[in-house]
mmCIF file of C-alpha atoms and ligand atoms in Angstrom:
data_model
loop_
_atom_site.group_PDB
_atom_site.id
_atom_site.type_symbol
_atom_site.label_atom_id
_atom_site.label_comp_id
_atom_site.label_asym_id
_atom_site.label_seq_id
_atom_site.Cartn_x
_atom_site.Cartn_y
_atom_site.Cartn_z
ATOM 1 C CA UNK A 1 -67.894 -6.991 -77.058
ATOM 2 C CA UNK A 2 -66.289 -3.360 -78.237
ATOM 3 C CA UNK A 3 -67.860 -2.249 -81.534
ATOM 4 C CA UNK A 4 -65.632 -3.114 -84.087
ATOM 5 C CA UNK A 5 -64.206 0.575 -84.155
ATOM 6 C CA UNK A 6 -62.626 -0.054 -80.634
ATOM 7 C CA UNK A 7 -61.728 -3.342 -82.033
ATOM 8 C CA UNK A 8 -59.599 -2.193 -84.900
ATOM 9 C CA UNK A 9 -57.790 -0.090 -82.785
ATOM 10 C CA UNK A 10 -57.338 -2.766 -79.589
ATOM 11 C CA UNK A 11 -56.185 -5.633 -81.758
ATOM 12 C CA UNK A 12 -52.952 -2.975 -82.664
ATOM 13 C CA UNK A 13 -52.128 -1.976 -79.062
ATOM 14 C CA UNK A 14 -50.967 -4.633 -76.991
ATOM 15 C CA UNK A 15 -48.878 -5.981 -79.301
ATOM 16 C CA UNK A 16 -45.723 -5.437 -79.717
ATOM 17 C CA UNK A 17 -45.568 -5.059 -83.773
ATOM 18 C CA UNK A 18 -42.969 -7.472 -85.504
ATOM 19 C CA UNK A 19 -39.686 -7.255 -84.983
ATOM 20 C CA UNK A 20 -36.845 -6.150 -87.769
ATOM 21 C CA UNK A 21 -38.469 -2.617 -87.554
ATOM 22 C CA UNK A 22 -36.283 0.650 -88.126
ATOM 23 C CA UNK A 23 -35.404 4.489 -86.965
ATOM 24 C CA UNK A 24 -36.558 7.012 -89.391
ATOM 25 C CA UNK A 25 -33.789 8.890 -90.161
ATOM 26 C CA UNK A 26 -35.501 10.790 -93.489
ATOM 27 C CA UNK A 27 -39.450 11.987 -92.931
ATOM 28 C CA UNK A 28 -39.748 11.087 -96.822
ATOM 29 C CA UNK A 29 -39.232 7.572 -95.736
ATOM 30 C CA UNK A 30 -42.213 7.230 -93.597
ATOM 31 C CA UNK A 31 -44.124 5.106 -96.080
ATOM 32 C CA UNK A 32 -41.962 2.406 -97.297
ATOM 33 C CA UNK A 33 -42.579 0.675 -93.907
ATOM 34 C CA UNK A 34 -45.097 -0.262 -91.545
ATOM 35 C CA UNK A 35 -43.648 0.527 -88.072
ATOM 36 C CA UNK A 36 -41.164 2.631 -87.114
ATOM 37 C CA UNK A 37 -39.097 2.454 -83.438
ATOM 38 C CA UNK A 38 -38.376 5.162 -81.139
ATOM 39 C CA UNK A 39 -40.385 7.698 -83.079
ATOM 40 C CA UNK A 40 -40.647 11.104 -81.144
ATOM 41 C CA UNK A 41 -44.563 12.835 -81.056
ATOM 42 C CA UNK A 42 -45.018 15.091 -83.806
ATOM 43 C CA UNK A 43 -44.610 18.199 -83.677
ATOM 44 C CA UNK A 44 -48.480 19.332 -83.074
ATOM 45 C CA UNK A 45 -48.729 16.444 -80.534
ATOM 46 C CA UNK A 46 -49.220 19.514 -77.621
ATOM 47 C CA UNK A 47 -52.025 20.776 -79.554
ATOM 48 C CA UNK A 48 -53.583 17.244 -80.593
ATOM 49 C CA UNK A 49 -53.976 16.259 -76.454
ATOM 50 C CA UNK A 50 -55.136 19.548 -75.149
ATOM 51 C CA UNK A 51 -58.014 19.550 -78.118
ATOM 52 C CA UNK A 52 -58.210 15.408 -77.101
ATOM 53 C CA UNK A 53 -58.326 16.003 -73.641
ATOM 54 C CA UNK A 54 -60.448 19.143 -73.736
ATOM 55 C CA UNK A 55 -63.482 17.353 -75.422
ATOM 56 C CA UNK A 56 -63.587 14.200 -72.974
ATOM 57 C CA UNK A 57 -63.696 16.523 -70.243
ATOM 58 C CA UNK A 58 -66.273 18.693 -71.176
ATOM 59 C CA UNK A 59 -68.338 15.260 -71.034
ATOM 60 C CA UNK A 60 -67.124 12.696 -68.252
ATOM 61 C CA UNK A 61 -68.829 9.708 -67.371
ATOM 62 C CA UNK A 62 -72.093 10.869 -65.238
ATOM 63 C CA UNK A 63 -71.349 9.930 -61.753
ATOM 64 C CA UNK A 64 -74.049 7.403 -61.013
ATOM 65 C CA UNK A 65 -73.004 5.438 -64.603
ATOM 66 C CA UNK A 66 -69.134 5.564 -62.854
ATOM 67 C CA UNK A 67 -70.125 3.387 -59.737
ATOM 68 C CA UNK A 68 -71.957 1.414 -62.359
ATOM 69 C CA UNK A 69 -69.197 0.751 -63.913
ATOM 70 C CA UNK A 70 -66.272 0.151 -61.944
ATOM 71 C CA UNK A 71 -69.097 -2.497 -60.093
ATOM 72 C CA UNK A 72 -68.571 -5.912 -62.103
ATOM 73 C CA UNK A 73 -65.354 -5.151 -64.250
ATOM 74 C CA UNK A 74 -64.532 -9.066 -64.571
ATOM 75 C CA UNK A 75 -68.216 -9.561 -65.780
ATOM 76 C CA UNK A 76 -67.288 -6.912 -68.491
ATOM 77 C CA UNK A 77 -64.263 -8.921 -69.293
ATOM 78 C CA UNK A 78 -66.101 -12.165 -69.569
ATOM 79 C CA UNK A 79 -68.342 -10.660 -71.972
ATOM 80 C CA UNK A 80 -64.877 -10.016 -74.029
ATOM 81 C CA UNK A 81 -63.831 -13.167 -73.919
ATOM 82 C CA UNK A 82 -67.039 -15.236 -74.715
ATOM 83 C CA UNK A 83 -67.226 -12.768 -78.054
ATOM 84 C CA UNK A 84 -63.484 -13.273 -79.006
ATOM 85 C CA UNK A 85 -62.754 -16.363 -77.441
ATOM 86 C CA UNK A 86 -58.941 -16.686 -77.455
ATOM 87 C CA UNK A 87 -58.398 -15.472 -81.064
ATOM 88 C CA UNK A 88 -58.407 -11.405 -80.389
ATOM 89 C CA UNK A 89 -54.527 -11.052 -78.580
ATOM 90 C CA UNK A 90 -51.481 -12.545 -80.642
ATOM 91 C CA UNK A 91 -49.362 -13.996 -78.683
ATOM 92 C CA UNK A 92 -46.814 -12.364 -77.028
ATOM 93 C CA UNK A 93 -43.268 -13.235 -78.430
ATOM 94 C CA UNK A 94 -41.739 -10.484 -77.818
ATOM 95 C CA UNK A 95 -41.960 -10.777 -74.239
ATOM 96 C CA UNK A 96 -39.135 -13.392 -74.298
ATOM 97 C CA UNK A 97 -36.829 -11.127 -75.772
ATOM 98 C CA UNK A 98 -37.641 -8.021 -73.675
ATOM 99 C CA UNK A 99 -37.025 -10.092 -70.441
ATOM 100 C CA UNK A 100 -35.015 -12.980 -71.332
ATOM 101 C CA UNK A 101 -35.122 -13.668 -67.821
ATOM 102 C CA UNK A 102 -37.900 -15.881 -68.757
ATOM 103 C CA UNK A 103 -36.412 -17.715 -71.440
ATOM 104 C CA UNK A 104 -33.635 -18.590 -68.534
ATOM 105 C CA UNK A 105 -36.154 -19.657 -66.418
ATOM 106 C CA UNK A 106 -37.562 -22.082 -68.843
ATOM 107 C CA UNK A 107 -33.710 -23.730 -69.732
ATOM 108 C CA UNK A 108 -33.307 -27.538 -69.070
ATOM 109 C CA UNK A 109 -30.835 -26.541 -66.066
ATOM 110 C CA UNK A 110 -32.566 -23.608 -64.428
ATOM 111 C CA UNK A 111 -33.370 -25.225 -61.382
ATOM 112 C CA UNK A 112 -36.928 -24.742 -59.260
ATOM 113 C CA UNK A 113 -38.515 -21.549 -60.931
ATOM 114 C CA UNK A 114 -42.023 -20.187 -59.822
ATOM 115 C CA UNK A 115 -43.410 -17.944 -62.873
ATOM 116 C CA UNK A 116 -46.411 -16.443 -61.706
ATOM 117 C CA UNK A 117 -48.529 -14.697 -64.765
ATOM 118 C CA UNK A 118 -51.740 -11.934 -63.490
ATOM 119 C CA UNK A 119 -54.377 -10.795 -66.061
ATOM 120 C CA UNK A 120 -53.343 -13.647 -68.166
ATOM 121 C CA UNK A 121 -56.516 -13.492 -70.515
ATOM 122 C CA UNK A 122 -56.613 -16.558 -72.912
ATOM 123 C CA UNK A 123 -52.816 -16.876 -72.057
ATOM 124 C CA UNK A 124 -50.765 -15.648 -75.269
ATOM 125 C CA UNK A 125 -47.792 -14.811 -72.815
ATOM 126 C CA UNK A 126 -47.507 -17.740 -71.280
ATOM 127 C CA UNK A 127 -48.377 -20.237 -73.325
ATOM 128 C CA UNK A 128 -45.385 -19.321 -76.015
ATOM 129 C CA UNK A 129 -43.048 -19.791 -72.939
ATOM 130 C CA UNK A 130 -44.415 -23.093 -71.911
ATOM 131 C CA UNK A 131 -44.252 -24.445 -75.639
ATOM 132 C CA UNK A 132 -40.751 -23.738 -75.915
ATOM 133 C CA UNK A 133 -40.047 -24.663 -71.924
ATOM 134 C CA UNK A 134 -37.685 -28.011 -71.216
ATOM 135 C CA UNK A 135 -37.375 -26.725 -67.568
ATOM 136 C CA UNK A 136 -38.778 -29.934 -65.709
ATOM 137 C CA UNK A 137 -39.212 -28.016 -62.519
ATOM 138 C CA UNK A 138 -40.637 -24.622 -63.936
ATOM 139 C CA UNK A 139 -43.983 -24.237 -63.038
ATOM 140 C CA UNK A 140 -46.367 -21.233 -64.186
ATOM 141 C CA UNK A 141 -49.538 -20.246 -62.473
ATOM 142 C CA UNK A 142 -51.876 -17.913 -64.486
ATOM 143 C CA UNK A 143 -54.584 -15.866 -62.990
ATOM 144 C CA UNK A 144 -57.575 -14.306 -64.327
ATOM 145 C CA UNK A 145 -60.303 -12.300 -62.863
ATOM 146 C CA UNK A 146 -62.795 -13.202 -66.001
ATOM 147 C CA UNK A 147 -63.855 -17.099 -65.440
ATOM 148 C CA UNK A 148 -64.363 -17.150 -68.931
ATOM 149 C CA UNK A 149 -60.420 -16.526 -69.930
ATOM 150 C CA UNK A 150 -59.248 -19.106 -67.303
ATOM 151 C CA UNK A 151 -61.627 -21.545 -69.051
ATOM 152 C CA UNK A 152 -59.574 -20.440 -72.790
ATOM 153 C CA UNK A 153 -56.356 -21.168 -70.807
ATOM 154 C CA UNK A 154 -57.465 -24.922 -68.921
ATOM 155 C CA UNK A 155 -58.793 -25.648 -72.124
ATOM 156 C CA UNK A 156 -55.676 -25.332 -74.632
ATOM 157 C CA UNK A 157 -53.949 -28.205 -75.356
ATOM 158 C CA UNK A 158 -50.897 -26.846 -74.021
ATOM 159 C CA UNK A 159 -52.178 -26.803 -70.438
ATOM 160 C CA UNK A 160 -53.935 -30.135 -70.878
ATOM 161 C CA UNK A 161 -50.281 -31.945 -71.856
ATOM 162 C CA UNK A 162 -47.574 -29.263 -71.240
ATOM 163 C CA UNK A 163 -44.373 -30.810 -72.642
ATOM 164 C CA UNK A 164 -42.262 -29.740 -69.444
ATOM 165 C CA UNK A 165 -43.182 -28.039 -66.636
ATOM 166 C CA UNK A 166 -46.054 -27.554 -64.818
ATOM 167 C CA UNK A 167 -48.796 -25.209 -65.306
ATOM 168 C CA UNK A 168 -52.242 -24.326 -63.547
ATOM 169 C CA UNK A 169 -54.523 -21.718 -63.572
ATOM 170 C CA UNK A 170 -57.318 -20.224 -61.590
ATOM 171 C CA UNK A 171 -59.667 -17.428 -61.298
ATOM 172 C CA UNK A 172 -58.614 -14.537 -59.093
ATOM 173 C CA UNK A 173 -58.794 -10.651 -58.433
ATOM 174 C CA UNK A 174 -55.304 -9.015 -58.055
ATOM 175 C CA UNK A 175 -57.229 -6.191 -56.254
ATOM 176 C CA UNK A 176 -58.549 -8.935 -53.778
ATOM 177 C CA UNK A 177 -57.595 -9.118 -50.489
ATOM 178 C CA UNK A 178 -56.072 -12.522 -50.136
ATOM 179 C CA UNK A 179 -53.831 -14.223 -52.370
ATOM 180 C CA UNK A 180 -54.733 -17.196 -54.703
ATOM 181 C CA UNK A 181 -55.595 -20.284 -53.276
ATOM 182 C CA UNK A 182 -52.431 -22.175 -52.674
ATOM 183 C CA UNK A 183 -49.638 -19.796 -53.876
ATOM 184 C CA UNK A 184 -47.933 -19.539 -50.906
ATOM 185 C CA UNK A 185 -46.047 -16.507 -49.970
ATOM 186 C CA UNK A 186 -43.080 -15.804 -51.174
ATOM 187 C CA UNK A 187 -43.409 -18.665 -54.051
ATOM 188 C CA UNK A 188 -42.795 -16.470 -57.203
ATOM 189 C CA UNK A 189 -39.326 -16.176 -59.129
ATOM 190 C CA UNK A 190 -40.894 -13.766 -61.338
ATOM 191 C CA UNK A 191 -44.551 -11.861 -61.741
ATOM 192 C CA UNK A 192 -45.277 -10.840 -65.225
ATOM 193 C CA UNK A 193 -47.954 -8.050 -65.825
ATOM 194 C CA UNK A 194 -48.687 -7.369 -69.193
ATOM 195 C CA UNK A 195 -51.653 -5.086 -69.827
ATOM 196 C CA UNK A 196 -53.739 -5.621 -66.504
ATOM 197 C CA UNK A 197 -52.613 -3.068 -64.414
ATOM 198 C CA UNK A 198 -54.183 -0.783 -66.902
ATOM 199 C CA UNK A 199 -57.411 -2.405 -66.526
ATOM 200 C CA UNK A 200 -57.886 -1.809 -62.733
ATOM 201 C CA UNK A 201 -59.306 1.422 -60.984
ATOM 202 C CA UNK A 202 -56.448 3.726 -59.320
ATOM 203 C CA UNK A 203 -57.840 3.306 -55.857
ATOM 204 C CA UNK A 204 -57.660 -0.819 -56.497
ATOM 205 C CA UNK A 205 -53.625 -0.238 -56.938
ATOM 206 C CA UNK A 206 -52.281 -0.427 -53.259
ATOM 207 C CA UNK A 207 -53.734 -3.501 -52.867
ATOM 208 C CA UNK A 208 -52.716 -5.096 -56.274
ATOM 209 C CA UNK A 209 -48.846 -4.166 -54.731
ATOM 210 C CA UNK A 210 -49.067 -5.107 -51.823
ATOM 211 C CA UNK A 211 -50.692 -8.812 -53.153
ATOM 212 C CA UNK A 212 -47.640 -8.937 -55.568
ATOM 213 C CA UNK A 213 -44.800 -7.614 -53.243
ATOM 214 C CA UNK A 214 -46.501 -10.575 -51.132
ATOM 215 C CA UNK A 215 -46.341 -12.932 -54.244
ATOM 216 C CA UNK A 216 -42.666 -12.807 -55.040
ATOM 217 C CA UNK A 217 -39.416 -14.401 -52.805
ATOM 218 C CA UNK A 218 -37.232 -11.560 -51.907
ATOM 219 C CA UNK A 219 -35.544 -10.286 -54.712
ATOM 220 C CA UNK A 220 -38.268 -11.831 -57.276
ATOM 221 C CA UNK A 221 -38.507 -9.655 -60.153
ATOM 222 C CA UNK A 222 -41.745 -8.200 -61.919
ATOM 223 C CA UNK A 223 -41.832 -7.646 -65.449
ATOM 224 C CA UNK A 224 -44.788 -5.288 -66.616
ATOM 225 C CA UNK A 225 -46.079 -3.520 -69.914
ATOM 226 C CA UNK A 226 -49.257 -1.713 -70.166
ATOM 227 C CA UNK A 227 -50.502 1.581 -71.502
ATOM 228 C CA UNK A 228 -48.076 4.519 -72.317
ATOM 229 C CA UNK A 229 -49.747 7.937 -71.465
ATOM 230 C CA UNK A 230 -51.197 10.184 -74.725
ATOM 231 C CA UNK A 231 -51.408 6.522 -76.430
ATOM 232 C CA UNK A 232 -52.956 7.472 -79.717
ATOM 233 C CA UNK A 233 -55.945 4.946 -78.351
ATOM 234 C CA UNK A 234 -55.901 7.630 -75.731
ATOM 235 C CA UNK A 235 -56.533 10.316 -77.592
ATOM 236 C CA UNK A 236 -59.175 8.561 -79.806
ATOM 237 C CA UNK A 237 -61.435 8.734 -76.835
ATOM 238 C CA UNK A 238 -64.940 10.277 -77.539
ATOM 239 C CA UNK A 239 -67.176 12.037 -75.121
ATOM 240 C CA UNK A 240 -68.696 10.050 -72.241
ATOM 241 C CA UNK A 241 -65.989 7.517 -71.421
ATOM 242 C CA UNK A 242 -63.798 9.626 -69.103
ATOM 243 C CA UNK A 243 -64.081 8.216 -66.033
ATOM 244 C CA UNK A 244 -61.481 9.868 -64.113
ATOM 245 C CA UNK A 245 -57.772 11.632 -65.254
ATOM 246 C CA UNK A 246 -56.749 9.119 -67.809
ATOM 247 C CA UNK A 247 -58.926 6.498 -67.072
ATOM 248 C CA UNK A 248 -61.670 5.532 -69.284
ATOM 249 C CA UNK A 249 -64.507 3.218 -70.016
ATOM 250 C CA UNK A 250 -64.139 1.314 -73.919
ATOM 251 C CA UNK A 251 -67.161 0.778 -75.722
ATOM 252 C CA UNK A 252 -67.245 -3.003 -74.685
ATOM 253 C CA UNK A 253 -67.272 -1.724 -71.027
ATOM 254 C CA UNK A 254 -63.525 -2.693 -70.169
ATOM 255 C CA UNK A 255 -61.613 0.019 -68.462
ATOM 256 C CA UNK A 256 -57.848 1.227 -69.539
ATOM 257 C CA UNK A 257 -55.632 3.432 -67.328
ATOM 258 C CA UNK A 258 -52.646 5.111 -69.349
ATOM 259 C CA UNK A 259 -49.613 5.395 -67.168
ATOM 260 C CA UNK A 260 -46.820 7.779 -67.460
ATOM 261 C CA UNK A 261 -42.861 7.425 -66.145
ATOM 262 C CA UNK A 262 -43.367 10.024 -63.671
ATOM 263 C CA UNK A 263 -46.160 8.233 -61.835
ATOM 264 C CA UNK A 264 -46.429 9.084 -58.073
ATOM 265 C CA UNK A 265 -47.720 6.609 -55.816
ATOM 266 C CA UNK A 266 -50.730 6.911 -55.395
ATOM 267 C CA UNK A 267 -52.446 7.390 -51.956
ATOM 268 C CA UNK A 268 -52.431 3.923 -49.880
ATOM 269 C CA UNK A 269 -49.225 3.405 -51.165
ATOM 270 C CA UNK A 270 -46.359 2.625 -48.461
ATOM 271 C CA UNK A 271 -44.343 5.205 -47.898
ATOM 272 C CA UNK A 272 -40.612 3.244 -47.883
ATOM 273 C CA UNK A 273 -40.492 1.652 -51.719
ATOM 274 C CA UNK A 274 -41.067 -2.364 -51.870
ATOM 275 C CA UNK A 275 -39.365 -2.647 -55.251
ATOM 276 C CA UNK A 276 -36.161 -1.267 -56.829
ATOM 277 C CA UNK A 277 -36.526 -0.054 -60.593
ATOM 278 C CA UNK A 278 -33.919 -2.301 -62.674
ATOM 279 C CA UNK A 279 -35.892 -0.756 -65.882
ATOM 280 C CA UNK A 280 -38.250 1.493 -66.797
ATOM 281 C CA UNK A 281 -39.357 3.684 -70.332
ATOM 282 C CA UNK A 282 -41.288 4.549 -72.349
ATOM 283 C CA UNK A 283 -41.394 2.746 -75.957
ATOM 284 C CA UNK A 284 -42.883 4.514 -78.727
ATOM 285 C CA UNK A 285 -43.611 3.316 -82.095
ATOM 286 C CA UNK A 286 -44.914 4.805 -85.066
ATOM 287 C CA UNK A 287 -47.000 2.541 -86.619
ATOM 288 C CA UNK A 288 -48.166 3.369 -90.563
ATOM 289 C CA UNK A 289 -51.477 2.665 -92.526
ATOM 290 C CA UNK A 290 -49.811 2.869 -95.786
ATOM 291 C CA UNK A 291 -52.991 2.199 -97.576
ATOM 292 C CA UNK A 292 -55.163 4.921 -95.699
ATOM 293 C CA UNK A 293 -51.951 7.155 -95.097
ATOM 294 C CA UNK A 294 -52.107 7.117 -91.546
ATOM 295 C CA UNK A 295 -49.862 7.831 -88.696
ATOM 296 C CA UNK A 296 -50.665 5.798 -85.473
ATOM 297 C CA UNK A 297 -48.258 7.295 -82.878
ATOM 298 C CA UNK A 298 -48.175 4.328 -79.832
ATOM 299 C CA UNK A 299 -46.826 4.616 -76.634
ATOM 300 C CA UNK A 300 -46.466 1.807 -74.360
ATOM 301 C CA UNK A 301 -44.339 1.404 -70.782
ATOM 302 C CA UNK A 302 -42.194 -1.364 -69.824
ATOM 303 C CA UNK A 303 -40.821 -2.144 -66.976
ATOM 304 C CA UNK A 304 -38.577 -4.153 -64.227
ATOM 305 C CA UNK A 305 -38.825 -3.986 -61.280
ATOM 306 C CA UNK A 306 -36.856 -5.857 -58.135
ATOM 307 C CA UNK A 307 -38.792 -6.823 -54.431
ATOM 308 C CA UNK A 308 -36.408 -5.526 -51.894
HETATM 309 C C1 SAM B 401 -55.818 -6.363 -71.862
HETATM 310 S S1 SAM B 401 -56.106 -7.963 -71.227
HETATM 311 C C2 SAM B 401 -54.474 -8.652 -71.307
HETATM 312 C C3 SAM B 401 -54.477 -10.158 -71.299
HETATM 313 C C4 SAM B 401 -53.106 -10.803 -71.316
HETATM 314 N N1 SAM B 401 -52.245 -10.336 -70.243
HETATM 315 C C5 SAM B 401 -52.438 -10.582 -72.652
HETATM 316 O O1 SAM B 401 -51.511 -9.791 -72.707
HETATM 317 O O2 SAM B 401 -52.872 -11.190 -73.622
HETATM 318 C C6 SAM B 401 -56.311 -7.627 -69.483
HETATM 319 C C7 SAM B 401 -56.626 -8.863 -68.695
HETATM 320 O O3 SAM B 401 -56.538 -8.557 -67.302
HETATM 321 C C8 SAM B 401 -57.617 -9.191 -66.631
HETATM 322 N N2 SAM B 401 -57.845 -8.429 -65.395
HETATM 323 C C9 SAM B 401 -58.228 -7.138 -65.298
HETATM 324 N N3 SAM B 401 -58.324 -6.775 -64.005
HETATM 325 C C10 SAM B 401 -57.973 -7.864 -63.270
HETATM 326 C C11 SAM B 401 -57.897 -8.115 -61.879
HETATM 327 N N4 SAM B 401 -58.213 -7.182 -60.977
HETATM 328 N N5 SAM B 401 -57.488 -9.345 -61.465
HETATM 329 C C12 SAM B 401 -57.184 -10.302 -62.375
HETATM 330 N N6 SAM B 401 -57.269 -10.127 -63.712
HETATM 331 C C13 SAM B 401 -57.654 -8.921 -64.156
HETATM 332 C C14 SAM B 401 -58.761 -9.138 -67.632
HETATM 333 O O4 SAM B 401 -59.754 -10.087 -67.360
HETATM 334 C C15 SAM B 401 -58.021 -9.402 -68.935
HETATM 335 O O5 SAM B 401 -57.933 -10.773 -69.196
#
């Protein structure tokens, strides 16, 4: 497991801090709150990333520790689980509000729906949904690289008794090159990506697509959040985890991408797009240490996107 430095600063970033947050209107403001929404960088924010950036290049990863890395990345992930078990990601509420297509896919008269959840870890984003599902013919599938986080997930009590619904989960790669056994084609409604996209190596992206355009019916939607590019946890990075541009190795051996709006496809990538955007940004949040007086600048990217 990351040393508890990375930890302090992980156990922050994929959530989505609580809700009832405001704009900062007045600067003098800043600390009578813990989180503000839609907070532009600051005004040295150029400087901060070029100094940032500057020092983790002038000491990358050494090639021969790269390969080493990017060898067993779901080992590296089992090691995070086994230390944190399923107590180190809240759960994801939020995500029901940011795509309330899942709430509708979870009413009592929604009809057959096919929720299909990848990099689920312990399951905080799925498990909220199937607690408040009464759905009877929902059914979620949730896949994990890391044995160890499908074990968290078949062993809550939620998946042992849902209330309504069906649920199962099973170990698999997203970068693989077949899809899960038993998910047909075409079965998903929806594929919800929430901080795993981040976690593979660029040249494993093509294939991750593909494997989800191959997922969802036509029309299926995805719904994704991951890492927002100059992240503050970006910038925090020290020398010798750089593995390539914006792609680094955490102390607990994990790796984390940070993505920007403007990404191009990357090579591999079809030419002719598979997906139409229905939503995409960039959310930024100012989050405050009022004790320690600090200013944590987060950026995260959401997303929908349609299969065409
Ligand atoms: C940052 S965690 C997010 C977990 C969960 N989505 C959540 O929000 O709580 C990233 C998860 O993605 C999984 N993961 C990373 N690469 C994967 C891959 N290629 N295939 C399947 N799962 C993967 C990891 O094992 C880990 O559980």
């Amino acid at each position: 497991m990351a040393p508890k430095a990375t930890s302090s600063v992980r156990d922050l970033q994929e959530d989505k801090p609580s809700f009832g947050s405001r704009f900062l209107t007045d600067e003098a403001d800043v600390w009578s709150q813990n989180a503000w929404d839609h907070v532009p960088p600051p005004d040295d924010q150029a400087e901060a990333i070029a100094i940032s950036l500057a020092k983790q290049r002038s000491a990358p990863v050494p090639d021969e520790d790269k390969q080493k890395y990017n060898a067993t990345p779901a080992r590296h992930w089992d090691n995070f689980y086994k230390a944190n078990a399923s107590n180190f990601f809240k759960d994801r509420k939020w995500l029901h509000l940011e795509f309330p297509e899942l709430v509708q896919a979870a009413q009592s008269s929604a009809g057959p729906k096919t929720i299909v959840e990848i990099g689920c870890g312990a399951g905080n984003s799925v498990f909220p949904l199937l607690a408040e599902n009464t759905n009877p013919e929902l059914t979620i599938h949730a896949y994990d690289y890391s044995s160890h986080a499908v074990k968290l997930v078949q062993t809550n009590s939620l998946y042992l008794s849902p209330p309504c619904g069906t649920m199962h989960s099973a170990v698999w790669d997203l970068s693989s090159a077949s899809l899960p056994d038993g998910l047909e084609p075409g079965a998903a409604d929806i594929v919800v990506l929430v901080f795993v996209l981040s976690a593979l190596h660029p040249d494993e992206w093509p294939q991750a697509v593909s494997n989800i355009y191959k997922i969802l019916k036509p029309g299926g939607h995805v719904f994704l959040r991951d890492y927002g590019r100059y992240d503050l946890t970006q910038l925090r990075f020290k020398t010798g985890r750089l593995l390539d541009d914006n792609f680094y190795i955490r102390g607990d051996k994990t790796r984390v991408y940070f993505f920007d709006q403007d990404h191009n496809a990357p090579p591999g990538c079809p030419a002719h797009p598979l997906f139409a955007i229905s939503q995409l940004g960039v959310d930024r949040r100012l989050i405050v240490n009022r004790k320690r007086q600090l200013k944590m600048y987060r950026v995260w990217m959401q997303g929908k996107f349609r299969k065409l």
